């Protein structure tokens, strides 16, 4: 991604705000490659600037510091992943569609979160959280907090329609999120990418979680 954007910059075609946006995109693309490969301390800003196709002065003009660039990268990657999960999907029309709706939502979330680069980012943030607490805040707000907040709004609508029986949508959303996410995410984080479930395993895990959830919160 960084090389392609750098080629676009070299063409000289973009102007003004578009060119600035392309530079920013190129820097973030190079930062993703550099930080995930070498970690925070192992990332050289001169090399990152060269890979971006811009000067180091331009990198600092856009982001201010190496730490700020790292925080922006974490925010951008998690927001982009969240956009793919939480883009508006119509609520289920009736109770018959509810299980399929929850199954599809949870499978989409797991498939996106359980990608090697996002898992690598999560491991990197955990390793640096003592030095840069802002990283953990960025990851949490753009990741788990955003996921549970979006799901809480869905659950509130479904409860208002009588499709779910819940007392606190936020608590229920958090419970559903971690019912689905906790085991596969913990295994992949600790055991490596080889522990990422395949499509069939993911489907089976989610189906059991949805069945368990609806047994507790489905309309009786």
Coordinates of N, CA and C in Angstrom, one line a residue:
X1 N 0.8 -1.2 0.0 CA 0.0 0.0 0.0 C 0.9 1.3 0.0
X2 N 1.9 1.3 0.8 CA 2.8 2.4 0.9 C 3.5 2.7 -0.4
X3 N 4.0 1.6 -1.1 CA 4.7 1.8 -2.4 C 3.8 2.4 -3.4
X4 N 2.5 1.9 -3.5 CA 1.6 2.3 -4.5 C 1.3 3.8 -4.3
X5 N 1.1 4.2 -3.0 CA 0.7 5.6 -2.8 C 1.9 6.5 -3.1
X6 N 3.1 6.0 -2.8 CA 4.3 6.8 -3.1 C 4.5 7.0 -4.6
X7 N 4.1 6.0 -5.4 CA 4.2 6.1 -6.8 C 3.2 7.2 -7.3
X8 N 2.0 7.2 -6.7 CA 1.0 8.3 -7.0 C 1.6 9.7 -6.7
X9 N 2.3 9.8 -5.6 CA 2.8 11.1 -5.2 C 3.9 11.5 -6.2
X10 N 4.7 10.5 -6.7 CA 5.8 10.8 -7.6 C 5.3 11.3 -8.9
X11 N 4.1 10.9 -9.3 CA 3.5 11.3 -10.6 C 3.3 12.8 -10.7
X12 N 3.1 13.5 -9.5 CA 2.9 14.9 -9.5 C 1.5 15.4 -9.8
X13 N 0.6 14.4 -10.1 CA -0.7 14.8 -10.5 C -1.6 15.4 -9.4
X14 N -1.6 14.9 -8.2 CA -2.5 15.5 -7.2 C -2.1 16.9 -6.8
X15 N -3.0 17.7 -6.4 CA -2.7 19.0 -6.0 C -3.3 19.4 -4.6
X16 N -2.7 20.3 -3.9 CA -3.3 20.8 -2.7 C -3.7 19.8 -1.7
X17 N -5.0 19.9 -1.3 CA -5.5 19.0 -0.2 C -5.4 17.5 -0.6
X18 N -5.6 17.2 -1.9 CA -5.5 15.8 -2.3 C -4.1 15.3 -2.2
X19 N -3.1 16.1 -2.5 CA -1.7 15.7 -2.4 C -1.4 15.5 -0.9
X20 N -1.8 16.4 -0.1 CA -1.6 16.2 1.4 C -2.2 15.0 1.9
X21 N -3.4 14.6 1.4 CA -4.1 13.4 1.9 C -3.3 12.2 1.4
X22 N -2.8 12.2 0.2 CA -2.0 11.1 -0.3 C -0.7 10.9 0.5
X23 N -0.1 12.0 0.8 CA 1.1 11.9 1.7 C 0.8 11.3 3.0
X24 N -0.3 11.7 3.6 CA -0.7 11.1 4.9 C -0.9 9.6 4.8
X25 N -1.6 9.3 3.7 CA -1.9 7.9 3.4 C -0.7 7.1 3.2
X26 N 0.3 7.6 2.5 CA 1.6 7.0 2.2 C 2.3 6.8 3.5
X27 N 2.3 7.8 4.4 CA 3.1 7.7 5.7 C 2.4 6.6 6.5
X28 N 1.1 6.6 6.6 CA 0.4 5.6 7.4 C 0.7 4.2 6.9
X29 N 0.7 4.0 5.5 CA 0.9 2.7 5.0 C 2.3 2.2 5.3
X30 N 3.3 3.1 5.2 CA 4.7 2.8 5.5 C 4.8 2.5 7.0
X31 N 4.1 3.3 7.8 CA 4.1 3.1 9.3 C 3.6 1.7 9.6
X32 N 2.5 1.3 9.0 CA 1.9 0.0 9.3 C 3.0 -1.1 9.0
X33 N 3.6 -1.1 7.9 CA 4.7 -2.1 7.5 C 5.8 -2.0 8.5
X34 N 6.3 -0.8 8.9 CA 7.5 -0.6 9.7 C 7.2 -1.0 11.1
X35 N 6.1 -0.5 11.7 CA 5.9 -0.8 13.1 C 5.5 -2.3 13.3
X36 N 4.7 -2.9 12.5 CA 4.4 -4.3 12.6 C 5.6 -5.2 12.4
X37 N 6.5 -4.8 11.6 CA 7.7 -5.6 11.4 C 8.7 -5.4 12.4
X38 N 9.0 -4.2 12.8 CA 10.1 -3.9 13.7 C 9.7 -3.5 15.1
X39 N 8.4 -3.3 15.4 CA 8.0 -2.8 16.7 C 8.3 -1.3 16.8
X40 N 8.0 -0.7 17.9 CA 8.2 0.7 18.1 C 9.6 1.1 18.1
X41 N 10.4 0.5 18.9 CA 11.8 0.9 19.0 C 12.6 0.5 17.8
X42 N 12.2 -0.5 17.1 CA 12.9 -1.0 15.9 C 12.6 -0.2 14.6
X43 N 11.6 0.7 14.7 CA 11.2 1.5 13.6 C 12.1 2.8 13.4
X44 N 12.7 2.9 12.3 CA 13.6 4.0 12.0 C 12.8 5.0 11.1
X45 N 12.7 6.2 11.6 CA 11.9 7.2 11.0 C 12.5 7.7 9.6
X46 N 13.8 7.7 9.5 CA 14.4 8.0 8.2 C 14.0 6.9 7.1
X47 N 14.0 5.7 7.5 CA 13.6 4.6 6.6 C 12.1 4.7 6.3
X48 N 11.4 5.0 7.3 CA 9.9 5.1 7.1 C 9.6 6.2 6.1
X49 N 10.3 7.4 6.3 CA 10.0 8.5 5.4 C 10.4 8.1 4.0
X50 N 11.5 7.4 3.8 CA 12.0 7.0 2.5 C 10.9 6.1 1.8
X51 N 10.4 5.1 2.6 CA 9.4 4.2 2.1 C 8.1 4.9 1.7
X52 N 7.8 6.0 2.5 CA 6.6 6.8 2.2 C 6.8 7.6 0.9
X53 N 8.0 7.9 0.5 CA 8.3 8.8 -0.6 C 8.2 10.2 -0.3
X54 N 8.4 10.5 1.0 CA 8.4 11.9 1.5 C 9.6 12.2 2.4
X55 N 9.8 13.4 2.8 CA 10.9 13.7 3.7 C 10.5 13.4 5.1
X56 N 11.5 13.3 6.0 CA 11.2 13.1 7.4 C 10.5 14.3 8.0
X57 N 10.9 15.5 7.5 CA 10.2 16.7 7.9 C 8.7 16.7 7.6
X58 N 8.4 16.1 6.5 CA 7.0 16.0 6.1 C 6.2 15.0 7.1
X59 N 6.9 13.9 7.4 CA 6.3 13.0 8.4 C 6.0 13.7 9.7
X60 N 6.9 14.5 10.2 CA 6.7 15.2 11.5 C 5.7 16.3 11.3
X61 N 5.6 16.9 10.1 CA 4.7 17.9 9.9 C 3.2 17.4 10.0
X62 N 3.0 16.2 9.5 CA 1.7 15.5 9.5 C 1.4 15.0 10.9
X63 N 2.4 14.4 11.6 CA 2.0 13.7 12.8 C 2.7 14.2 14.1
X64 N 3.7 15.0 14.0 CA 4.3 15.7 15.2 C 5.4 14.9 15.8
X65 N 5.2 13.6 16.0 CA 6.2 12.8 16.7 C 6.0 11.3 16.3
X66 N 7.0 10.5 16.6 CA 6.9 9.1 16.3 C 5.8 8.5 17.1
X67 N 5.7 8.9 18.4 CA 4.6 8.3 19.2 C 3.3 8.7 18.7
X68 N 3.1 9.9 18.2 CA 1.8 10.4 17.7 C 1.4 9.6 16.4
X69 N 2.4 9.3 15.6 CA 2.2 8.5 14.4 C 1.8 7.1 14.8
X70 N 2.4 6.5 15.8 CA 2.1 5.2 16.3 C 0.6 5.1 16.8
X71 N 0.2 6.1 17.6 CA -1.1 6.2 18.1 C -2.1 6.3 16.9
X72 N -1.8 7.2 16.0 CA -2.7 7.4 14.8 C -2.8 6.1 14.0
X73 N -1.7 5.3 13.9 CA -1.8 4.1 13.1 C -2.7 3.1 13.8
X74 N -2.6 3.0 15.2 CA -3.5 2.1 15.9 C -4.9 2.5 15.7
X75 N -5.2 3.8 15.9 CA -6.6 4.3 15.7 C -7.1 4.0 14.3
X76 N -6.3 4.3 13.3 CA -6.7 4.1 11.9 C -7.0 2.6 11.6
X77 N -6.1 1.7 12.0 CA -6.3 0.3 11.7 C -7.5 -0.3 12.4
X78 N -7.7 0.1 13.6 CA -8.9 -0.4 14.4 C -10.2 0.2 13.9
X79 N -10.2 1.5 13.5 CA -11.4 2.1 13.0 C -11.7 1.5 11.6
X80 N -10.8 1.2 10.8 CA -11.1 0.6 9.5 C -11.7 -0.8 9.7
X81 N -11.1 -1.5 10.6 CA -11.7 -2.8 10.9 C -13.1 -2.7 11.4
X82 N -13.3 -1.7 12.3 CA -14.6 -1.5 12.9 C -15.6 -1.1 11.8
X83 N -15.2 -0.3 10.9 CA -16.1 0.1 9.8 C -16.6 -1.1 9.0
X84 N -15.8 -2.1 8.8 CA -16.2 -3.3 8.1 C -17.1 -4.1 8.9
X85 N -17.1 -4.0 10.2 CA -18.0 -4.8 11.0 C -19.3 -4.1 11.2
X86 N -19.2 -2.8 11.5 CA -20.4 -2.0 12.0 C -21.1 -1.2 10.9
X87 N -20.7 -1.3 9.7 CA -21.5 -0.6 8.7 C -22.9 -1.0 8.7
X88 N -23.8 -0.1 8.5 CA -25.3 -0.3 8.7 C -25.8 -1.6 8.1
X89 N -26.3 -2.4 8.9 CA -27.0 -3.7 8.4 C -28.4 -3.6 8.9
X90 N -29.4 -3.9 8.1 CA -30.8 -3.8 8.5 C -31.0 -4.8 9.7
X91 N -31.8 -4.3 10.7 CA -32.2 -5.2 11.8 C -33.0 -6.3 11.3
X92 N -33.0 -7.5 12.0 CA -33.8 -8.6 11.5 C -35.3 -8.2 11.5
X93 N -36.0 -8.7 10.5 CA -37.4 -8.4 10.4 C -38.3 -9.0 11.5
X94 N -37.9 -10.2 11.9 CA -38.7 -10.8 12.9 C -37.9 -11.8 13.7
X95 N -38.5 -12.5 14.6 CA -37.8 -13.5 15.5 C -37.2 -14.6 14.7
X96 N -37.8 -15.0 13.6 CA -37.2 -16.1 12.8 C -35.9 -15.7 12.2
X97 N -35.6 -14.4 12.0 CA -34.3 -14.0 11.4 C -33.3 -13.6 12.4
X98 N -33.7 -13.6 13.7 CA -32.8 -13.1 14.7 C -31.5 -13.9 14.9
X99 N -31.6 -15.3 14.9 CA -30.4 -16.1 15.1 C -29.5 -15.9 13.9
X100 N -30.0 -15.9 12.7 CA -29.2 -15.7 11.5 C -28.5 -14.3 11.5
X101 N -29.2 -13.3 12.0 CA -28.7 -12.0 12.1 C -27.5 -12.0 13.1
X102 N -27.6 -12.5 14.2 CA -26.6 -12.6 15.2 C -25.4 -13.4 14.7
X103 N -25.7 -14.5 14.1 CA -24.7 -15.4 13.5 C -23.8 -14.6 12.5
X104 N -24.5 -14.0 11.6 CA -23.8 -13.2 10.6 C -22.9 -12.1 11.1
X105 N -23.5 -11.4 12.1 CA -22.8 -10.3 12.7 C -21.5 -10.8 13.4
X106 N -21.7 -11.8 14.2 CA -20.6 -12.3 15.0 C -19.5 -13.0 14.1
X107 N -19.9 -13.7 13.1 CA -18.9 -14.2 12.2 C -18.1 -13.1 11.5
X108 N -18.8 -12.1 11.1 CA -18.1 -11.0 10.4 C -17.1 -10.3 11.3
X109 N -17.5 -10.1 12.6 CA -16.6 -9.5 13.5 C -15.4 -10.4 13.8
X110 N -15.6 -11.6 14.0 CA -14.5 -12.5 14.3 C -13.5 -12.6 13.1
X111 N -14.1 -12.8 11.9 CA -13.3 -12.9 10.7 C -12.4 -11.7 10.5
X112 N -12.9 -10.5 10.8 CA -12.1 -9.3 10.7 C -11.1 -9.1 11.8
X113 N -11.5 -9.3 13.0 CA -10.6 -9.1 14.1 C -9.5 -10.2 14.1
X114 N -9.8 -11.4 13.7 CA -8.9 -12.5 13.8 C -8.0 -12.6 12.5
X115 N -7.5 -11.5 12.1 CA -6.6 -11.5 10.9 C -5.2 -11.3 11.5
X116 N -4.1 -11.8 10.8 CA -2.8 -11.8 11.4 C -2.3 -10.3 11.7
X117 N -2.6 -9.4 10.8 CA -2.1 -8.0 11.0 C -2.7 -7.4 12.2
X118 N -4.0 -7.5 12.4 CA -4.7 -7.0 13.5 C -4.3 -7.6 14.8
X119 N -4.1 -8.9 14.8 CA -3.6 -9.6 16.0 C -2.2 -9.2 16.3
X120 N -1.3 -9.0 15.3 CA 0.0 -8.5 15.5 C 0.0 -7.1 16.1
X121 N -0.9 -6.2 15.6 CA -1.1 -4.9 16.2 C -1.5 -5.0 17.6
X122 N -2.4 -5.8 18.0 CA -2.9 -6.0 19.4 C -1.7 -6.4 20.2
X123 N -0.9 -7.4 19.8 CA 0.3 -7.8 20.5 C 1.3 -6.7 20.7
X124 N 1.5 -5.9 19.7 CA 2.4 -4.8 19.7 C 1.9 -3.8 20.7
X125 N 0.7 -3.4 20.7 CA 0.1 -2.5 21.7 C 0.3 -2.9 23.1
X126 N 0.0 -4.2 23.4 CA 0.1 -4.8 24.7 C 1.6 -4.7 25.2
X127 N 2.5 -4.9 24.3 CA 3.9 -4.9 24.6 C 4.4 -3.5 24.9
X128 N 3.7 -2.4 24.4 CA 4.2 -1.1 24.6 C 3.3 -0.3 25.5
X129 N 2.3 -0.9 26.1 CA 1.3 -0.2 26.9 C 1.9 0.5 28.1
X130 N 2.9 -0.1 28.7 CA 3.6 0.5 29.9 C 4.3 1.8 29.5
X131 N 4.8 1.9 28.3 CA 5.5 3.1 27.9 C 4.6 4.1 27.3
X132 N 3.5 3.6 26.6 CA 2.6 4.5 25.9 C 1.1 4.1 26.2
X133 N 0.6 4.6 27.3 CA -0.8 4.2 27.7 C -1.8 4.7 26.7
X134 N -1.5 5.7 25.9 CA -2.4 6.2 24.9 C -2.7 5.2 23.8
X135 N -1.8 4.3 23.6 CA -2.0 3.2 22.6 C -3.1 2.3 23.0
X136 N -3.1 1.9 24.3 CA -4.2 1.0 24.8 C -5.5 1.7 24.7
X137 N -5.5 3.0 25.0 CA -6.8 3.8 25.0 C -7.3 3.8 23.5
X138 N -6.4 4.1 22.6 CA -6.8 4.1 21.2 C -7.3 2.8 20.7
X139 N -6.7 1.7 21.0 CA -7.1 0.4 20.6 C -8.5 0.0 21.3
X140 N -8.6 0.3 22.6 CA -9.8 0.0 23.3 C -11.0 0.8 22.8
X141 N -10.8 2.1 22.6 CA -11.9 2.9 22.1 C -12.4 2.6 20.7
X142 N -11.4 2.3 19.8 CA -11.8 2.0 18.4 C -12.1 0.6 18.2
X143 N -11.8 -0.3 19.2 CA -12.1 -1.7 19.0 C -13.2 -2.2 20.0
X144 N -12.9 -2.8 21.1 CA -13.9 -3.3 22.0 C -15.0 -2.4 22.4
X145 N -14.6 -1.2 22.8 CA -15.6 -0.2 23.2 C -16.6 0.2 22.1
X146 N -16.1 0.4 20.9 CA -16.9 0.7 19.7 C -17.8 -0.5 19.4
X147 N -17.3 -1.7 19.5 CA -18.1 -2.9 19.1 C -19.2 -3.0 20.1
X148 N -19.0 -2.9 21.4 CA -20.0 -3.1 22.4 C -21.1 -2.0 22.3
X149 N -20.6 -0.7 22.1 CA -21.5 0.4 22.0 C -22.5 0.3 20.8
X150 N -21.9 -0.1 19.7 CA -22.7 -0.3 18.5 C -23.7 -1.5 18.7
X151 N -23.3 -2.6 19.3 CA -24.2 -3.7 19.5 C -25.2 -3.4 20.6
X152 N -24.9 -2.5 21.6 CA -25.8 -2.1 22.6 C -27.0 -1.4 22.0
X153 N -26.7 -0.6 21.0 CA -27.8 0.2 20.3 C -28.7 -0.8 19.5
X154 N -28.1 -1.8 18.9 CA -28.9 -2.8 18.2 C -29.8 -3.6 19.2
X155 N -29.2 -4.0 20.3 CA -29.9 -4.8 21.3 C -31.1 -4.0 21.9
X156 N -30.8 -2.7 22.1 CA -31.9 -1.9 22.6 C -33.1 -1.8 21.7
X157 N -32.8 -1.7 20.4 CA -33.9 -1.7 19.4 C -34.6 -3.0 19.4
X158 N -33.9 -4.1 19.4 CA -34.5 -5.4 19.4 C -35.3 -5.7 20.6
X159 N -34.8 -5.2 21.8 CA -35.6 -5.3 23.0 C -36.9 -4.5 23.0
X160 N -36.8 -3.3 22.4 CA -38.0 -2.5 22.3 C -39.1 -3.2 21.4
X161 N -38.6 -3.9 20.4 CA -39.5 -4.6 19.6 C -40.0 -6.0 20.1
X162 N -39.5 -6.3 21.3 CA -39.9 -7.6 22.0 C -39.1 -8.8 21.5
X163 N -38.1 -8.6 20.7 CA -37.3 -9.8 20.1 C -36.3 -10.3 21.1
X164 N -35.8 -9.4 22.0 CA -34.9 -9.8 23.1 C -35.4 -9.4 24.4
X165 N -35.1 -10.2 25.5 CA -35.4 -9.8 26.8 C -34.1 -9.5 27.6
X166 N -33.9 -8.2 27.8 CA -32.6 -7.7 28.4 C -33.0 -6.6 29.3
X167 N -32.2 -6.4 30.4 CA -32.3 -5.3 31.3 C -31.4 -4.1 31.0
X168 N -30.2 -4.4 30.6 CA -29.2 -3.4 30.3 C -28.5 -3.7 29.0
X169 N -28.9 -3.0 27.9 CA -28.3 -3.3 26.6 C -26.8 -3.2 26.6
X170 N -26.1 -2.3 27.4 CA -24.7 -2.2 27.3 C -24.0 -3.5 28.0
X171 N -24.6 -3.9 29.1 CA -24.1 -5.1 29.8 C -24.3 -6.3 28.9
X172 N -25.4 -6.4 28.3 CA -25.7 -7.6 27.4 C -24.9 -7.6 26.2
X173 N -24.6 -6.4 25.6 CA -23.7 -6.3 24.5 C -22.3 -6.8 24.8
X174 N -21.8 -6.3 26.0 CA -20.5 -6.8 26.4 C -20.4 -8.3 26.6
X175 N -21.5 -8.8 27.2 CA -21.5 -10.3 27.4 C -21.5 -11.0 26.1
X176 N -22.3 -10.6 25.2 CA -22.4 -11.3 23.9 C -21.0 -11.1 23.1
X177 N -20.4 -9.9 23.2 CA -19.2 -9.7 22.5 C -18.1 -10.7 23.0
X178 N -18.0 -10.8 24.3 CA -16.9 -11.6 24.8 C -17.3 -13.1 24.9
X179 N -18.6 -13.4 24.9 CA -19.0 -14.8 24.7 C -18.5 -15.3 23.3
X180 N -18.5 -14.5 22.3 CA -18.1 -14.8 21.0 C -16.6 -14.7 20.8
X181 N -16.0 -13.6 21.3 CA -14.6 -13.2 21.0 C -13.6 -13.9 21.9
X182 N -13.9 -14.2 23.2 CA -12.8 -14.4 24.2 C -12.0 -15.6 23.9
X183 N -12.6 -16.8 23.6 CA -11.8 -18.0 23.5 C -10.9 -18.0 22.2
X184 N -11.5 -17.7 21.0 CA -10.6 -17.7 19.8 C -9.6 -16.6 19.9
X185 N -9.9 -15.4 20.4 CA -9.0 -14.3 20.5 C -7.8 -14.6 21.4
X186 N -8.1 -15.1 22.6 CA -7.1 -15.5 23.6 C -6.2 -16.6 23.0
X187 N -6.7 -17.6 22.4 CA -5.9 -18.6 21.8 C -5.0 -18.1 20.7
X188 N -5.5 -17.3 19.8 CA -4.6 -16.7 18.8 C -3.6 -15.7 19.3
X189 N -4.0 -15.0 20.3 CA -3.0 -14.0 20.9 C -1.8 -14.7 21.5
X190 N -2.1 -15.8 22.2 CA -1.1 -16.6 23.0 C -0.4 -17.6 22.2
X191 N -1.1 -18.3 21.3 CA -0.6 -19.4 20.5 C -0.1 -19.1 19.1
X192 N -0.4 -17.9 18.7 CA 0.1 -17.5 17.4 C -1.0 -17.7 16.3
X193 N -0.6 -17.3 15.1 CA -1.5 -17.3 14.0 C -2.0 -18.7 13.6
X194 N -1.3 -19.7 13.9 CA -1.7 -21.0 13.6 C -3.0 -21.4 14.4
X195 N -3.3 -20.7 15.5 CA -4.5 -21.0 16.3 C -5.7 -20.2 15.8
X196 N -5.6 -19.4 14.7 CA -6.7 -18.7 14.2 C -7.7 -19.7 13.6
X197 N -9.0 -19.8 14.0 CA -9.9 -20.8 13.5 C -10.2 -20.7 12.0
X198 N -10.4 -21.8 11.4 CA -10.8 -21.8 10.0 C -12.2 -21.4 9.9
X199 N -12.8 -21.3 8.6 CA -14.1 -20.9 8.5 C -15.1 -21.8 9.1
X200 N -14.9 -23.1 9.0 CA -15.8 -24.1 9.6 C -15.8 -24.0 11.1
X201 N -14.6 -23.9 11.7 CA -14.5 -23.8 13.1 C -15.1 -22.5 13.7
X202 N -14.9 -21.4 12.9 CA -15.5 -20.1 13.3 C -17.0 -20.2 13.3
X203 N -17.6 -20.8 12.3 CA -19.0 -20.9 12.1 C -19.6 -21.7 13.3
X204 N -19.0 -22.8 13.6 CA -19.4 -23.7 14.7 C -19.4 -23.0 16.0
X205 N -18.3 -22.3 16.3 CA -18.1 -21.6 17.6 C -19.2 -20.5 17.7
X206 N -19.4 -19.8 16.7 CA -20.4 -18.7 16.7 C -21.8 -19.2 16.9
X207 N -22.1 -20.3 16.2 CA -23.5 -20.9 16.3 C -23.8 -21.3 17.7
X208 N -22.8 -21.9 18.4 CA -23.0 -22.4 19.8 C -23.1 -21.2 20.7
X209 N -22.4 -20.1 20.4 CA -22.5 -18.9 21.2 C -23.8 -18.2 21.1
X210 N -24.3 -18.1 19.8 CA -25.6 -17.5 19.6 C -26.7 -18.4 20.2
X211 N -26.6 -19.7 20.1 CA -27.6 -20.6 20.7 C -27.7 -20.3 22.2
X212 N -26.5 -20.2 22.9 CA -26.4 -20.0 24.3 C -27.0 -18.7 24.7
X213 N -26.7 -17.6 23.9 CA -27.2 -16.3 24.1 C -28.7 -16.2 24.0
X214 N -29.2 -16.8 23.0 CA -30.7 -16.7 22.8 C -31.5 -17.5 23.8
X215 N -30.8 -18.6 24.4 CA -31.4 -19.3 25.4 C -31.6 -18.4 26.7
X216 N -30.7 -17.5 26.9 CA -30.8 -16.6 28.0 C -31.7 -15.3 27.7
X217 N -31.6 -14.9 26.5 CA -32.2 -13.5 26.2 C -33.2 -13.5 25.1
X218 N -33.5 -14.7 24.5 CA -34.5 -14.7 23.4 C -35.9 -14.6 24.0
X219 N -36.8 -14.2 23.2 CA -38.2 -14.0 23.6 C -38.7 -15.4 24.1
X220 N -39.3 -15.4 25.3 CA -39.8 -16.7 25.8 C -41.3 -16.9 25.4

